[in-house]
Coordinates of C-alpha atoms (C1' of nucleotides) in Angstrom, one line a residue:
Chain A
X1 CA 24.5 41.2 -25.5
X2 CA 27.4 42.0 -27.6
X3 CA 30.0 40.3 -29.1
X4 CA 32.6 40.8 -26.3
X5 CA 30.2 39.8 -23.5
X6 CA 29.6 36.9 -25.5
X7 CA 33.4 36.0 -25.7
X8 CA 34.0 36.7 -22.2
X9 CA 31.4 34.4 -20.7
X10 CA 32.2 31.5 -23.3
X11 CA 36.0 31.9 -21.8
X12 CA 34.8 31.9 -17.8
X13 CA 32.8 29.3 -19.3
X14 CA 35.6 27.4 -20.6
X15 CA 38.0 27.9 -17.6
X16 CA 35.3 25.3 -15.7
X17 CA 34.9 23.0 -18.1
X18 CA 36.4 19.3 -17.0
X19 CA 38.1 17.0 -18.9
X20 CA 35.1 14.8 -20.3
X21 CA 37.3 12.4 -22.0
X22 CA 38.4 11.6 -19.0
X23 CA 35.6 10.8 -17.2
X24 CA 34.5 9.3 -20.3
X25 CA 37.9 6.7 -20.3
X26 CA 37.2 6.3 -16.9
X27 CA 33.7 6.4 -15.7
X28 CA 33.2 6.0 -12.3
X29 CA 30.0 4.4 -10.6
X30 CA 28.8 7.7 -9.9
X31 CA 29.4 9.0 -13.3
X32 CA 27.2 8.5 -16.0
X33 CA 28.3 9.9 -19.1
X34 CA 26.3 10.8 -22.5
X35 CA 27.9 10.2 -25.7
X36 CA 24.9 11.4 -27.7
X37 CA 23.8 14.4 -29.2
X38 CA 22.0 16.7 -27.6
X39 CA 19.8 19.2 -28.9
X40 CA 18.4 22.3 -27.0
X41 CA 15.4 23.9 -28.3
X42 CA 14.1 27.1 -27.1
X43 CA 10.7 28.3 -28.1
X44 CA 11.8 26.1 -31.2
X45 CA 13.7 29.0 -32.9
X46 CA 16.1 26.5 -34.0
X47 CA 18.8 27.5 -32.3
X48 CA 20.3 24.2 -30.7
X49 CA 23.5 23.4 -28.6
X50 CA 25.6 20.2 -29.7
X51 CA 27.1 18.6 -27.2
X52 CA 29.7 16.0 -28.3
X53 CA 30.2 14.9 -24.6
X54 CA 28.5 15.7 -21.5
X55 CA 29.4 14.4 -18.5
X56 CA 27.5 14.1 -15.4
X57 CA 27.8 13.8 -11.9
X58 CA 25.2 12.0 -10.5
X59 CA 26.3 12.6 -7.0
X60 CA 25.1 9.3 -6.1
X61 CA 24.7 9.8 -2.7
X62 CA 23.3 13.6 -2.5
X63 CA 21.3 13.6 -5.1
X64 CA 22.7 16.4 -6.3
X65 CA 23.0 16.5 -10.1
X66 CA 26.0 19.0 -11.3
X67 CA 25.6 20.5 -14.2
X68 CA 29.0 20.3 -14.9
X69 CA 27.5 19.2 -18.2
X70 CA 26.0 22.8 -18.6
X71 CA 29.7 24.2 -18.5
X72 CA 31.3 21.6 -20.8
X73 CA 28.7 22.4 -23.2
X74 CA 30.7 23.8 -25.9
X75 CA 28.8 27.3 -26.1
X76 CA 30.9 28.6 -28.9
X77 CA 29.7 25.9 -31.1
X78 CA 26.3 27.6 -30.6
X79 CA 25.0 30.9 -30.7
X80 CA 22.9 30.4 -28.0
X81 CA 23.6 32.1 -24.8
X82 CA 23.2 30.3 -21.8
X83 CA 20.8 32.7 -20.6
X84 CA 18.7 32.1 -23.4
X85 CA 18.9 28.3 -22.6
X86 CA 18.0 29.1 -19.0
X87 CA 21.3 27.7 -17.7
X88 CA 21.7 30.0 -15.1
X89 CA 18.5 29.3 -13.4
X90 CA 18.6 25.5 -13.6
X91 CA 20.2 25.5 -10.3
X92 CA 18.8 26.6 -7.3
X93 CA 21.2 27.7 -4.1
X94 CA 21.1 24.1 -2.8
X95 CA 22.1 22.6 -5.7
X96 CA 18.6 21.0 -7.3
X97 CA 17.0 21.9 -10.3
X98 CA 13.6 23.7 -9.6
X99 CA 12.5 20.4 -11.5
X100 CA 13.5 18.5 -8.8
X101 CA 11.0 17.5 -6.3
X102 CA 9.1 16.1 -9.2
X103 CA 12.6 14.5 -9.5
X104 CA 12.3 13.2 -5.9
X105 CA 9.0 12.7 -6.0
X106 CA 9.4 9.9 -8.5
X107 CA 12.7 9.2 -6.5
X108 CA 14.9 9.3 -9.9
X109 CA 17.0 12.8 -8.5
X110 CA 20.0 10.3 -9.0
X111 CA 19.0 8.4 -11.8
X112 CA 20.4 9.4 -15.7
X113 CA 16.9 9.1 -17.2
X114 CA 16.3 12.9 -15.3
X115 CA 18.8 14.2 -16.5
X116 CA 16.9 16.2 -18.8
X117 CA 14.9 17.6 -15.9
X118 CA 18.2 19.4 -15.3
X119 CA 17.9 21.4 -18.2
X120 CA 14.8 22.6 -16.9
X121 CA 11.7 23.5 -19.0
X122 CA 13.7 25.6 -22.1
X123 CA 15.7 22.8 -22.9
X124 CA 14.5 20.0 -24.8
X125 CA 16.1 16.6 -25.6
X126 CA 16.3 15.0 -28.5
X127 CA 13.1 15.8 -30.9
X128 CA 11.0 16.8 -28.6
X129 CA 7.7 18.9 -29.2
X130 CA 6.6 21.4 -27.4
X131 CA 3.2 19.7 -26.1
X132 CA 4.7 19.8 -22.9
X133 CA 7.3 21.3 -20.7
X134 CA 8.6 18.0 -20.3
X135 CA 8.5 16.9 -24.3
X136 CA 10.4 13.8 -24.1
X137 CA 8.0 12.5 -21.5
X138 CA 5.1 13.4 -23.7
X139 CA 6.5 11.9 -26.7
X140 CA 5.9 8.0 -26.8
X141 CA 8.7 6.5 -28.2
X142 CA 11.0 9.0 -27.4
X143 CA 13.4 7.7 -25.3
X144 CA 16.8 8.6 -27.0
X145 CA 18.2 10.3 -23.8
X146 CA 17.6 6.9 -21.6
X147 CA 19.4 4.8 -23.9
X148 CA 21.8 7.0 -25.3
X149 CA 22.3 7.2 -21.5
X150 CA 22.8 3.3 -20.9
X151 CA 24.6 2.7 -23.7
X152 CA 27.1 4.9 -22.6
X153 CA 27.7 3.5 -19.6
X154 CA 30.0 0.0 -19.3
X155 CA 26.8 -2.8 -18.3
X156 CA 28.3 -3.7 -15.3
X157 CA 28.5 -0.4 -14.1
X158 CA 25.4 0.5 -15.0
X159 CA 24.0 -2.8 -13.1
X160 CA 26.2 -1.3 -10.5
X161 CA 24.9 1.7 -10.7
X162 CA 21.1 1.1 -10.4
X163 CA 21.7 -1.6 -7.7
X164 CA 23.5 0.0 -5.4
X165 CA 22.3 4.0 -5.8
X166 CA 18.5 3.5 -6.4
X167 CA 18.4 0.2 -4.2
X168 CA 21.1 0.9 -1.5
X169 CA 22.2 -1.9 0.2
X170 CA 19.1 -3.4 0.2
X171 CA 19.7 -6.1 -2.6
X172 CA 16.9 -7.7 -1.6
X173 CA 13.9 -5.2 -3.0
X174 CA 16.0 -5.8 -6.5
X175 CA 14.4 -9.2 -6.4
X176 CA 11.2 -8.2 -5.0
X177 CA 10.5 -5.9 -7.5
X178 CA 11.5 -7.9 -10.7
X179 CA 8.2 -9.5 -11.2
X180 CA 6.8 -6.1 -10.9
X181 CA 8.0 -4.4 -13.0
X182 CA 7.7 -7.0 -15.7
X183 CA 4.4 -6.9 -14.8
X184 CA 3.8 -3.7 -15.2
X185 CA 5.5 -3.3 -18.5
X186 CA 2.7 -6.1 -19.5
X187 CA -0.1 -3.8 -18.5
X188 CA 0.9 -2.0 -21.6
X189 CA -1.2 -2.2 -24.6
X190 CA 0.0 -2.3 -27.9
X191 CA 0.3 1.4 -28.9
X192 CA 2.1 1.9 -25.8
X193 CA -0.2 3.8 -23.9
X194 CA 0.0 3.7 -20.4
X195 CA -2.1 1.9 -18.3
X196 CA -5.1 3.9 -16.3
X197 CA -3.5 4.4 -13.6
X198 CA -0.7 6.9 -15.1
X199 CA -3.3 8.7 -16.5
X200 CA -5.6 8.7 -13.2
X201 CA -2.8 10.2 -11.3
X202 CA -2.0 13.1 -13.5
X203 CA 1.6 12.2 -13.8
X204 CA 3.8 13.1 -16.7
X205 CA 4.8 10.3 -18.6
X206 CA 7.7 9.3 -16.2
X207 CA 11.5 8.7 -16.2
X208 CA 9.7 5.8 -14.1
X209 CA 8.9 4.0 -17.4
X210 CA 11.4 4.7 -19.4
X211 CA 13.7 3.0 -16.6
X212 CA 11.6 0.3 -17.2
X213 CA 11.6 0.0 -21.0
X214 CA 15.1 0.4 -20.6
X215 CA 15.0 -2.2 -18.0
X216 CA 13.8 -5.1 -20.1
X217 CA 16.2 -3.9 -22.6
X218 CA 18.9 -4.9 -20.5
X219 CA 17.3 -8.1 -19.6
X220 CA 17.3 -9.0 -23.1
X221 CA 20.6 -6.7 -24.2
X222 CA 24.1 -7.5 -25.1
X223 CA 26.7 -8.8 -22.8
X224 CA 25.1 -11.6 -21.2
X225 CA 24.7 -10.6 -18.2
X226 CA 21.1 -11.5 -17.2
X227 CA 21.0 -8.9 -13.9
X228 CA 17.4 -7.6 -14.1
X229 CA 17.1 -4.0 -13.4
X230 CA 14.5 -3.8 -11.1
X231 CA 12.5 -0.4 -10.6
X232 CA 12.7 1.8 -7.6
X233 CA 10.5 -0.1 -4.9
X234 CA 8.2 2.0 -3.7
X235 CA 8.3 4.3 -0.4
X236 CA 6.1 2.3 1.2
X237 CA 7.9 -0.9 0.6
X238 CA 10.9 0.7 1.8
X239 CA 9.4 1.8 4.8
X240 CA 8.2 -1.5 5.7
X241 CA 11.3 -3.2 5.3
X242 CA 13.4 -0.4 6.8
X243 CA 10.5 -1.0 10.0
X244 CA 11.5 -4.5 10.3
X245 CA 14.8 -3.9 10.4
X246 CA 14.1 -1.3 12.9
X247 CA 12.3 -3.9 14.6
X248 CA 14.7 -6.4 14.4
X249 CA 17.2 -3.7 15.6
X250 CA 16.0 -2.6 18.5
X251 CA 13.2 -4.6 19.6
X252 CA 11.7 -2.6 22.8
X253 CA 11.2 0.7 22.2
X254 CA 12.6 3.4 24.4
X255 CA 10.2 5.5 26.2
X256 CA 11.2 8.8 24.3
X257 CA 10.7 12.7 25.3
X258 CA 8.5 12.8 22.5
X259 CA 4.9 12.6 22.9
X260 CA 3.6 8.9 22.2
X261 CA 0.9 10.5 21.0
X262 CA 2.5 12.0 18.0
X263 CA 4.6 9.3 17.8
X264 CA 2.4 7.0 16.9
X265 CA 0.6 9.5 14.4
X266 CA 4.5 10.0 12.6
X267 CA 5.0 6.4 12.3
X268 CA 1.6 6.4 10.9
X269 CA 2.5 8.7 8.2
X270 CA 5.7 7.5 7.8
X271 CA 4.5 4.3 6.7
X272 CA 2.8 6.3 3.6
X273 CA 5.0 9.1 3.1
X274 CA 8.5 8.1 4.5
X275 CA 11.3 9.4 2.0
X276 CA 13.8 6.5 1.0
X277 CA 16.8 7.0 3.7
X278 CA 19.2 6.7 1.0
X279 CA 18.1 9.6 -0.8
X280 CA 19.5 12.3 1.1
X281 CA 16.9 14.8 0.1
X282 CA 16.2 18.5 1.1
X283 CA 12.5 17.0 2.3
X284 CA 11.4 20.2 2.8
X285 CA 11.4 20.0 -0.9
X286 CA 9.8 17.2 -1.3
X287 CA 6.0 16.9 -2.8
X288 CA 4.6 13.7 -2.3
X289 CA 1.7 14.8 -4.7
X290 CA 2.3 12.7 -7.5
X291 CA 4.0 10.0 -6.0
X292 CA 3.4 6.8 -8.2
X293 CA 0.4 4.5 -6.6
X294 CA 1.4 1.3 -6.5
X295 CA -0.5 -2.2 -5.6
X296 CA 1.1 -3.7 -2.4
X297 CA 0.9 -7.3 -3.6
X298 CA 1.8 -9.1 -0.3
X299 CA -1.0 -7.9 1.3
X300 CA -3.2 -9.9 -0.3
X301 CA -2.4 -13.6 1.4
X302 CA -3.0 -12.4 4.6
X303 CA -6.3 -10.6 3.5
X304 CA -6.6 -14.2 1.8
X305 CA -6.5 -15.5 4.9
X306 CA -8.5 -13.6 7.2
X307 CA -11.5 -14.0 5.2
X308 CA -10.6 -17.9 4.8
X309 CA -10.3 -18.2 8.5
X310 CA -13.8 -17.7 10.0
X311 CA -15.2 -20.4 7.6
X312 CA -13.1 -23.2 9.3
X313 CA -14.6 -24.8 11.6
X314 CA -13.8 -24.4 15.8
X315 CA -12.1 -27.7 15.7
X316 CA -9.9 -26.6 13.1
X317 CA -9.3 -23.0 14.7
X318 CA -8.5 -24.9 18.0
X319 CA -5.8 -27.2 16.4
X320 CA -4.4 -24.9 14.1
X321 CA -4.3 -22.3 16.5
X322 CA -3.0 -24.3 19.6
X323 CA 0.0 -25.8 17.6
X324 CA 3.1 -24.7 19.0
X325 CA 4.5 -23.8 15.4
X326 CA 2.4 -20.5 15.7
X327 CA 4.0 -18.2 16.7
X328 CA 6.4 -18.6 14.3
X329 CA 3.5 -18.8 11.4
X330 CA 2.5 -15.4 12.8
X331 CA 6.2 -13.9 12.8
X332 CA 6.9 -15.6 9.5
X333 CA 3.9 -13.7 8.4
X334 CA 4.3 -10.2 10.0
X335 CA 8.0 -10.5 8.0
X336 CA 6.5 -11.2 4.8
X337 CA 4.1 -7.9 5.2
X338 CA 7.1 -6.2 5.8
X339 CA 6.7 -6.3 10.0
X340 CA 3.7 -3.6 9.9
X341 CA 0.9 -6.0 9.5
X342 CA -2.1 -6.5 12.1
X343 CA -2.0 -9.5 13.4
X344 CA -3.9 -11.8 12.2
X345 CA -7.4 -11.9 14.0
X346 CA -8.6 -15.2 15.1
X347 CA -11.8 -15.7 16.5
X348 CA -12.5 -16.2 19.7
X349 CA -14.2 -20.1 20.1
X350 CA -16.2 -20.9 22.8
X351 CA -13.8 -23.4 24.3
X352 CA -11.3 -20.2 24.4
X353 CA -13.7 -18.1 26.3
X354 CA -15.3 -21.0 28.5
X355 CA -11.5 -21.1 29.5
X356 CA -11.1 -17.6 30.0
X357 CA -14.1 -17.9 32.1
X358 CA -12.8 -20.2 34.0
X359 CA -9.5 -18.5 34.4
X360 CA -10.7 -15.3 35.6
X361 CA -13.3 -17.6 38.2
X362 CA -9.9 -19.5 39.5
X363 CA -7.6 -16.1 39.4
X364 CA -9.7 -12.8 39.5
X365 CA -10.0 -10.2 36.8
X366 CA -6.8 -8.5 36.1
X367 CA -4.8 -12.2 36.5
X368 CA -4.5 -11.9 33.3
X369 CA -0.7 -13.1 32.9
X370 CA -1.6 -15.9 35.2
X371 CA -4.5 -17.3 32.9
X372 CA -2.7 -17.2 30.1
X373 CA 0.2 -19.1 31.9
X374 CA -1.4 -21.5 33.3
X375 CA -5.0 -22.1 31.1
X376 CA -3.4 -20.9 27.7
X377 CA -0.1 -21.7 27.7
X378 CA -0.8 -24.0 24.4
X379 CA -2.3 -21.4 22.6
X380 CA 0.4 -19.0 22.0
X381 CA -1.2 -16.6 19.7
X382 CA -3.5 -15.7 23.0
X383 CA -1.7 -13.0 25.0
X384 CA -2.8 -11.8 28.1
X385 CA -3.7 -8.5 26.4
X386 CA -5.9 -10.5 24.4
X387 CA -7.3 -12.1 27.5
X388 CA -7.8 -8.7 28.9
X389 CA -9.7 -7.1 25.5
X390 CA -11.6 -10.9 25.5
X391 CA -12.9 -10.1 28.7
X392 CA -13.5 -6.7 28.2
X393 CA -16.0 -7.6 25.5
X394 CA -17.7 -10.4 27.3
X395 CA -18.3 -8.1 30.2
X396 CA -20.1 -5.6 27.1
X397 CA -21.7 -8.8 26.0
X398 CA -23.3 -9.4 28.9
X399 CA -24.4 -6.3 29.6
X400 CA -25.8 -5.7 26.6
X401 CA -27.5 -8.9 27.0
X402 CA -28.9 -7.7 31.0
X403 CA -30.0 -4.3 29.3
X404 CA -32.2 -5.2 27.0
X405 CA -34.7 -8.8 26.4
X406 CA -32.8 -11.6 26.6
X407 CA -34.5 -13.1 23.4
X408 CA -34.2 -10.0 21.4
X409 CA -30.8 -9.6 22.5
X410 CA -30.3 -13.3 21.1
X411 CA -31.6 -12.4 18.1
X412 CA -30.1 -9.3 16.9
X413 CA -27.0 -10.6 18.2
X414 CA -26.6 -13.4 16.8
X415 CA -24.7 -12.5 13.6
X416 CA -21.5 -11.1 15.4
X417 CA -21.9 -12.9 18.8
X418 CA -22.9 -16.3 18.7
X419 CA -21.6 -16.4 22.0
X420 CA -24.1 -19.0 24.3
X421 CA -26.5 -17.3 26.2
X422 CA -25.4 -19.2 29.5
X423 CA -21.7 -18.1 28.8
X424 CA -22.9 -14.4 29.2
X425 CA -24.9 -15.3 32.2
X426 CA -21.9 -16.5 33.4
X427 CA -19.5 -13.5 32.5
X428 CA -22.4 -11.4 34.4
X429 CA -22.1 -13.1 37.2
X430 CA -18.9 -13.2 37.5
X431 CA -18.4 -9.9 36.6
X432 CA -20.5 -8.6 39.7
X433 CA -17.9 -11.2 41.7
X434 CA -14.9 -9.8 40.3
X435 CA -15.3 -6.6 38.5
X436 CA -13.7 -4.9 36.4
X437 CA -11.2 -2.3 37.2
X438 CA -13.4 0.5 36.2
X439 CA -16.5 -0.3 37.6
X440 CA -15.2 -1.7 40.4
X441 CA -14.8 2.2 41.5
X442 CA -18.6 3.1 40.7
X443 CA -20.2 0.1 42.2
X444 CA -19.4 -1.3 45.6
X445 CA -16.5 -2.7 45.9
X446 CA -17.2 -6.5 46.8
X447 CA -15.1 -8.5 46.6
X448 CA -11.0 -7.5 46.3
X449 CA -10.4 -10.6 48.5
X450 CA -7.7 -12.9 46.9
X451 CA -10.6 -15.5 46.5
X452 CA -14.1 -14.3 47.1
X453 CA -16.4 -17.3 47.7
X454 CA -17.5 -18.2 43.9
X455 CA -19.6 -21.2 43.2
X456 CA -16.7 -23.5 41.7
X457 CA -17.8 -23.1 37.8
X458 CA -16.2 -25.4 35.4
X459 CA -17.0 -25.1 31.7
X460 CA -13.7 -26.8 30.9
X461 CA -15.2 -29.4 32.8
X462 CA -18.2 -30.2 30.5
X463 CA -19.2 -32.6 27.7
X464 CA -18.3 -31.0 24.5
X465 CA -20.5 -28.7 23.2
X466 CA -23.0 -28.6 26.6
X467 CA -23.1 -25.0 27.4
X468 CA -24.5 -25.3 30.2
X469 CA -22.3 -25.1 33.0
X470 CA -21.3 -27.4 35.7
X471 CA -21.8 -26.0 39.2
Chain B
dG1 C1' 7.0 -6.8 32.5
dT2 C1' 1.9 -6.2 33.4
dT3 C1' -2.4 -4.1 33.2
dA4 C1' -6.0 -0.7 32.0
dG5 C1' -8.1 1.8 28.8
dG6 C1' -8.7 4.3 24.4
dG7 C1' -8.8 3.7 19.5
Chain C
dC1 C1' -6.2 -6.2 17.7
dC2 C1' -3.0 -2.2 18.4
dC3 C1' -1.0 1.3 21.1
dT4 C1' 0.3 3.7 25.0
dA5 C1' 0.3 5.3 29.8
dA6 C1' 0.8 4.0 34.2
dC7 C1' 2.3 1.1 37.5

DNA sequence: GTTAGGG
DNA sequence: CCCTAAC
């Protein structure tokens, strides 16, 4: 390229350039500017492009970075073309740096610490090697960009910034995901290597951390102001929290077009895979591949719980479960897991199923709204779907138990069903009286009347812990 | 809203 | 226990 070419392409250059000074007087929230030097390397020839001021356009909303930066760069300054540099590839035709679904993957498109990524692979920051496309990621210790970056920006804007781009409205994960990331800048060692996990998941050493050193820089920074920057939650905390206020939003769901089928199997994947709804992403772009793998914390007191449960005794099941306060425990619960979690599974006591038992003798199979109503109104965790599934399995209990030896049955049975053998008996016969649904088209169909004569069987009726039935 | 049935 | 279709 000659010298004219050269001249002509600095000028069209120039006729784009915006006033930085401006922007720099006068950042807005979804500016963020760099006051630093910069220094683009190719193939480390030397030849390097000094920006005094770069402004960029984080497009807080799209996600789409400009790189108006690229065309305030003053190229005369440099004898680097911007061909050489790569500048003309860095964006592709909808505006996103090849780089950037490993931009979106980590979910920092809109964050400054990418910004680099912009620059795309021949354009190194700062003193980068070349170890790496990505030097400055490579380089521990390196962060000049990142806080050249924050420095730059007025704190309160920055705070700004982070909390209302990366978080969205939802102040609330800013909280939730304090301790985290404290936590996880604990989990590294001295020479500040990463912990395993980075390493395990093949990611490049990540924007992800820097935000974090940075992070507790501010926390312990100038200014005063003791706003924590919190990192990005992950995707599946934002799913499960966007799900509850889906939930909470509309609370029956609409019979849809769509087959419930896949549905299902979307909200499924959602739930692992959803993209942030704030980030307004080309998804076809995006590449979950590396996405950061991150401990879900608040599983854990409900998995706490469900092991603790089946160690209390029935007594205790029985008043903890039959306390009118549960339902709430259960909702209080399922909004703490973010509104996805299973319910939690309580065992089925034998008072529960002699009252079942005794419900489906007094109302017929398939009463099962009526049993609840009127035999387990006080146990509100026990739904008549539950009554239904409870039954279900009683009536494969007892079969089993009619299949094979009644003692051997016992026995091998006795770890997961310690159900009395007279209940089963009992759920046999009354399943030939009423039965169920399904069989009730293979065998004979005996008894649909309202109230087929049953011997009146009581278990409610009985002493405590006498299985044995009163007829 | 309930129930049956598959998962 | 969850989910969904069918009623």
């Amino acid at each position: 390229m000659n010298q004219v070419e050269e001249e002509s392409l600095y000028h069209s250059l120039e006729e784009e350039a915006i006033d930085v000074d401006c922007l720099l007087v006068e950042p807005r929230s979804d500016q963020v500017s760099v006051s630093s030097v910069w220094c683009f390397e190719e193939d480390n020839i030397g030849k390097c492009i000094k920006t005094e001021d770069a402004s960029y356009n984080l497009g807080g909303s799209d996600s789409n970075i400009n790189m108006e930066c690229v065309d305030t760069t003053k190229l005369n300054a440099l004898d680097v073309l911007p061909h050489e540099v790569g500048v003309e590839n860095l964006l592709t035709s909808n505006g996103i740096s090849p780089c950037d679904d490993y931009l979106i993957d980590i979910g920092y498109v809109d964050h400054g610490a990418c910004i680099d990524y912009v620059s795309n692979e021949p354009l190194h920051v700062g003193n980068s090697s070349s170890e790496s496309p990505f030097p400055m990621f490579r380089n521990k210790g390196n962060f000049g960009i990142q806080n050249s970056l924050t420095d730059s920006i007025p704190e309160s804007e920055c705070q700004n910034y982070f909390l209302g781009n990366i978080f969205g409205t939802e102040s609330k994960t800013v909280d939730k995901f304090e301790d985290f990331s404290k936590s996880f800048i604990d989990e590294e060692d001295d020479e500040g290597n990463l912990p395993l996990q980075f390493a395990q998941t093949g990611m490049e050493l990540t924007p992800f951390r820097q935000d974090l050193i940075t992070n507790s820089a501010q926390e312990h920074g100038v200014g005063g102001i003791t706003h924590k920057r919190s990192r990005k939650p992950t995707k599946r905390y934002i799913d499960e929290s966007s799900n509850l206020t889906l939930k909470n939003c509309k609370k029956r769901k609409e019979p849809s077009s769509m087959s419930k089928v896949k549905m299902s199997t979307v909200r499924r994947v959602k739930s692992q895979n959803e993209v942030k709804p704030k980030e307004n992403i080309q998804s076809s772009e995006i590449s979950f591949g590396k996405a950061i793998q991150v401990p879900f914390i608040s599983q854990c007191p409900t998995e706490c719980e469900k092991i603790s449960l089946p160690t209390t005794t029935e007594n205790q099941i029985e008043s903890f479960s039959s306390g009118s306060g549960d339902d709430s425990e259960t909702q209080m619960m399922r909004s703490m897991t973010g509104g996805n979690q299973r319910k939690l599974h309580r065992l089925w006591t034998v008072t529960e199923v002699k009252k079942l038992i005794d419900g489906v003798a007094h109302f017929g199979v398939g009463k099962w709204t009526h049993i609840k109503k009127l035999l387990f109104s006080s146990s509100v965790h026990r739904t008549p779907v539950d009554l239904k599934d409870k039954w279900r399995n009683l009536l494969k209990a007892s079969r089993a138990l009619k299949g094979s030896r009644v003692e051997d049955e016992q026995k091998r049975s006795q770890p997961w069903r310690p159900l009395p053998k007279s209940i089963l008996c009992r759920v046999r016969e009354l399943a030939s009286t009423y039965p169920y649904p399904r069989e009730a088209n293979n065998n004979s169909k005996i008894s649909k009347s309202k109230f087929p004569i049953v011997p009146h069987v009581s278990f409610s009726e009985g002493i405590k812990g006498n299985k044995v039935p009163v007829v």
